[in-house]
mmCIF file of C-alpha atoms in Angstrom:
data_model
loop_
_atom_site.group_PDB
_atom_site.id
_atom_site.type_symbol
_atom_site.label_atom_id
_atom_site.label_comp_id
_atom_site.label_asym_id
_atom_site.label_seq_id
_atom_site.Cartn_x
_atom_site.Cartn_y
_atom_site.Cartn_z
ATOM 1 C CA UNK C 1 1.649 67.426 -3.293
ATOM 2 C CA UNK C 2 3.263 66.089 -6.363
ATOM 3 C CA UNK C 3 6.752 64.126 -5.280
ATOM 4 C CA UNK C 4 9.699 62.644 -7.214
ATOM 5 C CA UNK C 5 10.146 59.614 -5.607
ATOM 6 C CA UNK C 6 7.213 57.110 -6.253
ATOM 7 C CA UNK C 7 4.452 56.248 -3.448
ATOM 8 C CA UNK C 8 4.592 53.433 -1.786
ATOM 9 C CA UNK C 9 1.013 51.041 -2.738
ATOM 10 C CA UNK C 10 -0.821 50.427 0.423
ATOM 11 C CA UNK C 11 -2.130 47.254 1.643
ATOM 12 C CA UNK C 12 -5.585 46.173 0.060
ATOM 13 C CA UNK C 13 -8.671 47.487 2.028
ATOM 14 C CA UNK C 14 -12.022 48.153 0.354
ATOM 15 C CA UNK C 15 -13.020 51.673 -0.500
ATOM 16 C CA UNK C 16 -15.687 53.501 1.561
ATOM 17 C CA UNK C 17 -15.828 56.710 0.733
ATOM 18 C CA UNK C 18 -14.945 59.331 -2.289
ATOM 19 C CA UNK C 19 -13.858 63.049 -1.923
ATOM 20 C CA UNK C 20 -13.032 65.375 -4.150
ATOM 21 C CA UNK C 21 -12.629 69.317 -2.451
ATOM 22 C CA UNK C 22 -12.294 71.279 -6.138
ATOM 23 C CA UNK C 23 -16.160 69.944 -6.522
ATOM 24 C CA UNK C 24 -17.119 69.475 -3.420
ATOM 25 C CA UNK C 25 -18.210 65.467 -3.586
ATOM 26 C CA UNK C 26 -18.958 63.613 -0.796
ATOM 27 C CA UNK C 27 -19.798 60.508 -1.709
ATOM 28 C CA UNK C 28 -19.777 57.004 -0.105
ATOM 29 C CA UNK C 29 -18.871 54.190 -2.641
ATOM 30 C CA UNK C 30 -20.833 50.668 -3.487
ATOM 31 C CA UNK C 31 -19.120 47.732 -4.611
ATOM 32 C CA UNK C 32 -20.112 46.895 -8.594
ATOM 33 C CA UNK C 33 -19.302 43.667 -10.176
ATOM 34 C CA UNK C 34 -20.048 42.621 -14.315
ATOM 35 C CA UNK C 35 -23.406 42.555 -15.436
ATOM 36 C CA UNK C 36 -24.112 39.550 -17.678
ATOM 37 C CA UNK C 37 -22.878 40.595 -20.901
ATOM 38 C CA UNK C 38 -19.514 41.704 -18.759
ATOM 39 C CA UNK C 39 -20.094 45.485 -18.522
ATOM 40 C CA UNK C 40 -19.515 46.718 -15.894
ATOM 41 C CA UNK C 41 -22.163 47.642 -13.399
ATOM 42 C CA UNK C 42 -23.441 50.921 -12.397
ATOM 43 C CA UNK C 43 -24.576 52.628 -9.135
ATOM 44 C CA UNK C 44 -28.533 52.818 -9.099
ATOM 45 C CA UNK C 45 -29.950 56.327 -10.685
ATOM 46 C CA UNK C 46 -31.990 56.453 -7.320
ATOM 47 C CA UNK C 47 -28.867 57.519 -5.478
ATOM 48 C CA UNK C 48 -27.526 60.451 -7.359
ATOM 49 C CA UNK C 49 -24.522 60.635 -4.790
ATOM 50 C CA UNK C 50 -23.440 57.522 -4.856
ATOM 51 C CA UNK C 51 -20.046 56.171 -6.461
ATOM 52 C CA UNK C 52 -18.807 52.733 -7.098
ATOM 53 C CA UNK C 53 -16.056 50.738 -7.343
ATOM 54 C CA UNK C 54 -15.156 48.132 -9.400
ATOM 55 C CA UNK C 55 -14.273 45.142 -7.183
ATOM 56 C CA UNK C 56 -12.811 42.927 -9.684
ATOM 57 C CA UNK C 57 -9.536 45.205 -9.902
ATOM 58 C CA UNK C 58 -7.106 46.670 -7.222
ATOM 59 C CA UNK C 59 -8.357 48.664 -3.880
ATOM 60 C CA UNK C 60 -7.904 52.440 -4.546
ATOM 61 C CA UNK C 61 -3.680 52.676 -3.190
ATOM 62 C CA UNK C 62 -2.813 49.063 -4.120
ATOM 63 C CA UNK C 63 -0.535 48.738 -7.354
ATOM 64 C CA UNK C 64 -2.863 48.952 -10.476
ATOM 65 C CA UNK C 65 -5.617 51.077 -12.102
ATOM 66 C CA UNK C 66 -8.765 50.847 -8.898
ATOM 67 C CA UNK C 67 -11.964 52.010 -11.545
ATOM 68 C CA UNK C 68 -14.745 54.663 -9.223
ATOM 69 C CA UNK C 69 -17.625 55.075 -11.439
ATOM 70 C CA UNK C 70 -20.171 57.310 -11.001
ATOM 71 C CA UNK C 71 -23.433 58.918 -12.750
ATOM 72 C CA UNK C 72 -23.595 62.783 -14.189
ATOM 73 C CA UNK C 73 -26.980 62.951 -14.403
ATOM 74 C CA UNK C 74 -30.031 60.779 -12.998
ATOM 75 C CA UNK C 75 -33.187 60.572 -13.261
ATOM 76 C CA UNK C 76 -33.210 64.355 -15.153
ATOM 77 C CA UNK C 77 -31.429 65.997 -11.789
ATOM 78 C CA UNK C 78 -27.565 66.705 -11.569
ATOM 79 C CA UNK C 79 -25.514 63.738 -10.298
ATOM 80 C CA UNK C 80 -22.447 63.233 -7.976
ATOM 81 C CA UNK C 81 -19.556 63.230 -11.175
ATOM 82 C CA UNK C 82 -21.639 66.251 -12.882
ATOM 83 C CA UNK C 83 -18.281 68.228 -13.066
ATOM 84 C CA UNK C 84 -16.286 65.467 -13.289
ATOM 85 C CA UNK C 85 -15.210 67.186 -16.402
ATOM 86 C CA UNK C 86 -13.462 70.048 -14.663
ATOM 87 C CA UNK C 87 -11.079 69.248 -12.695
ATOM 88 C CA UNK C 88 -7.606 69.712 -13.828
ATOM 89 C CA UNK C 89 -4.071 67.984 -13.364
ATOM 90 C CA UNK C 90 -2.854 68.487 -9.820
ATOM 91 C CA UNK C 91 -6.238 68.431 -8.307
ATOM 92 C CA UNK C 92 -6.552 65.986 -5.916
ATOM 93 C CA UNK C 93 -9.303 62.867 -4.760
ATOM 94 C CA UNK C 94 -9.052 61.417 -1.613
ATOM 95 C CA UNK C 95 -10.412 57.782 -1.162
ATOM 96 C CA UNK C 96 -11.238 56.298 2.193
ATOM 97 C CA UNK C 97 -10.627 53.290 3.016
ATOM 98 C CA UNK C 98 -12.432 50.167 4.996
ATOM 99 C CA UNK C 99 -9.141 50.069 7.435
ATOM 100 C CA UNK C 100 -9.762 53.644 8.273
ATOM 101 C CA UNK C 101 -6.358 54.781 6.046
ATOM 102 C CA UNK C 102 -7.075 57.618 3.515
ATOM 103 C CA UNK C 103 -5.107 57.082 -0.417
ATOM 104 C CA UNK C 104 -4.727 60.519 -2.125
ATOM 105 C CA UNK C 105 -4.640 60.687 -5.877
ATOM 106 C CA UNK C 106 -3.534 63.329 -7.536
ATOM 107 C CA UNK C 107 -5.110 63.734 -11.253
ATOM 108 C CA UNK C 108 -2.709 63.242 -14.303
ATOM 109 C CA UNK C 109 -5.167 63.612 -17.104
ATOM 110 C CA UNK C 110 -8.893 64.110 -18.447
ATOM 111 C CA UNK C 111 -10.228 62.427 -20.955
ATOM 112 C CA UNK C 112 -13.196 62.443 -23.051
ATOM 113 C CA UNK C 113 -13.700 59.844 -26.039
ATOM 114 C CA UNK C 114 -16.610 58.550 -27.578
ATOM 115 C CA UNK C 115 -18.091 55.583 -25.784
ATOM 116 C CA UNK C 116 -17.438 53.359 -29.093
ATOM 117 C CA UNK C 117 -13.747 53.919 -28.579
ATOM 118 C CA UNK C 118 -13.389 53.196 -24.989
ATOM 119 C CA UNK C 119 -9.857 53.221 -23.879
ATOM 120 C CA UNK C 120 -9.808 49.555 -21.954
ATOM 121 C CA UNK C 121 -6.447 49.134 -21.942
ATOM 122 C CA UNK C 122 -5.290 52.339 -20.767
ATOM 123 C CA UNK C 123 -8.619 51.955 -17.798
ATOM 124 C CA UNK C 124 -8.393 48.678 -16.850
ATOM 125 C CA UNK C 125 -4.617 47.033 -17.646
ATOM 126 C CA UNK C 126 -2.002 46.701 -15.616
ATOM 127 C CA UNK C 127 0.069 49.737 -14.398
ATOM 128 C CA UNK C 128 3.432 49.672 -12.316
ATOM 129 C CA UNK C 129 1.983 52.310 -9.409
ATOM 130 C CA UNK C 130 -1.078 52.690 -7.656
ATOM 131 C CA UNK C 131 -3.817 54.652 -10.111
ATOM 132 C CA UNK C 132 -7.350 55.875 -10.329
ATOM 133 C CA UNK C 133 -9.745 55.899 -13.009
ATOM 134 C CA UNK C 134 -12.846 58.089 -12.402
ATOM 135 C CA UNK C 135 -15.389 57.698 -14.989
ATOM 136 C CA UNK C 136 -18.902 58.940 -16.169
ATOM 137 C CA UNK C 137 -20.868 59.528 -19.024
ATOM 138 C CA UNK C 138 -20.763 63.175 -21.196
ATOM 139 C CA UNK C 139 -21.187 64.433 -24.566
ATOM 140 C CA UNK C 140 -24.186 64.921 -25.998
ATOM 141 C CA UNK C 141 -27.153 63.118 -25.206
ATOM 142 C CA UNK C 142 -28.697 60.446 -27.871
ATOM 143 C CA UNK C 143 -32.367 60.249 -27.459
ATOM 144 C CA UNK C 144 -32.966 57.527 -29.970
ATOM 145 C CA UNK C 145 -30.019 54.814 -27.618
ATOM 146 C CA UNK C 146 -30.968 56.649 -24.162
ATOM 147 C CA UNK C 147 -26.885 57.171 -23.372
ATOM 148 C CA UNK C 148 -24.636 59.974 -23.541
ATOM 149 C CA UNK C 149 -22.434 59.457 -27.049
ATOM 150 C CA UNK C 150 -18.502 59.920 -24.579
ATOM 151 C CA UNK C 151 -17.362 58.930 -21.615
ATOM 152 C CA UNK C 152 -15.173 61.527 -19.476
ATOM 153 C CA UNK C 153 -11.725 59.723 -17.164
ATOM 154 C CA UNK C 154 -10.507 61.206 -14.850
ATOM 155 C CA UNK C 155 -6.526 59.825 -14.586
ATOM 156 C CA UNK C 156 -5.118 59.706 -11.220
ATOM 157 C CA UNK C 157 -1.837 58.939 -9.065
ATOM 158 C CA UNK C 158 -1.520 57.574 -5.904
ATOM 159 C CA UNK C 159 0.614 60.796 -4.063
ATOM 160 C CA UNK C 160 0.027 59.856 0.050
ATOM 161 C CA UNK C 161 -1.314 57.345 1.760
ATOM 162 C CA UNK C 162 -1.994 57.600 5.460
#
């Protein structure tokens, strides 16, 4: 799937739903804004399938980093990004879009860093083609705060857009 020449960004249209074949997620996507200490928000632990999307960056396919986050474990039981750790470059995530259009990503890199040394930059700045960030928490588990210690990204390329 991988090309030389660079992929076109596609016109902004709001994501709808998140697939990923290697791990077999189907998952439709929630808009998240900033909490009020500017975090960023989270989908509800009540819907262990469900993704979101940042809406205060680009539309998965439009020029820039589009951020999908999504929960590895909730409420004790698995979550939707519970492998998000496992996919590989090449692998690919296909977004849906409100306009009916499908952007493919293919993934670049993983990443996992500890939560006190989030990469924001290299997440949320500017880029010069249309990226994806997949995120979720992993590492081990710190009772005493309630969070996993790391975050796991999952790097992505826009590759088609139809």
């Amino acid at each position: 799937m991988s090309s030389s020449a660079p992929t076109k960004p596609l016109a902004r249209s709001v994501p709808s739903r998140l697939r990923i074949p290697k791990l077999h997620i189907n998952s439709p996507i929630m808009k998240l804004g900033l909490n009020a200490d500017h975090t960023i928000q989270v989908p509800p632990l009540s819907r262990p399938n469900m993704t979101g999307w940042w809406d205060g960056g680009p539309t998965p396919g439009e020029k820039g980093a589009s951020v999908i986050l999504g929960h590895n474990v909730g409420n004790g039981h698995p979550s939707v990004f519970e492998k998000l750790g496992t996919l590989k470059p090449g692998d690919t995530v296909q977004v849906t879009r409100a306009n009916g259009s499908v952007a493919t990503f293919q993934i670049t890199k993983l990443e996992q860093i500890a939560k006190s040394r989030f990469p924001t930059q290299k997440v949320y700045g500017k880029l010069s083609y249309p990226g994806i960030r997949l995120i979720t928490c992993g590492g081990r588990f710190d009772a005493s705060w309630g969070h996993h210690v790391d975050n796991i990204i999952a790097y992505g390329r826009l590759v088609n857009g139809t």
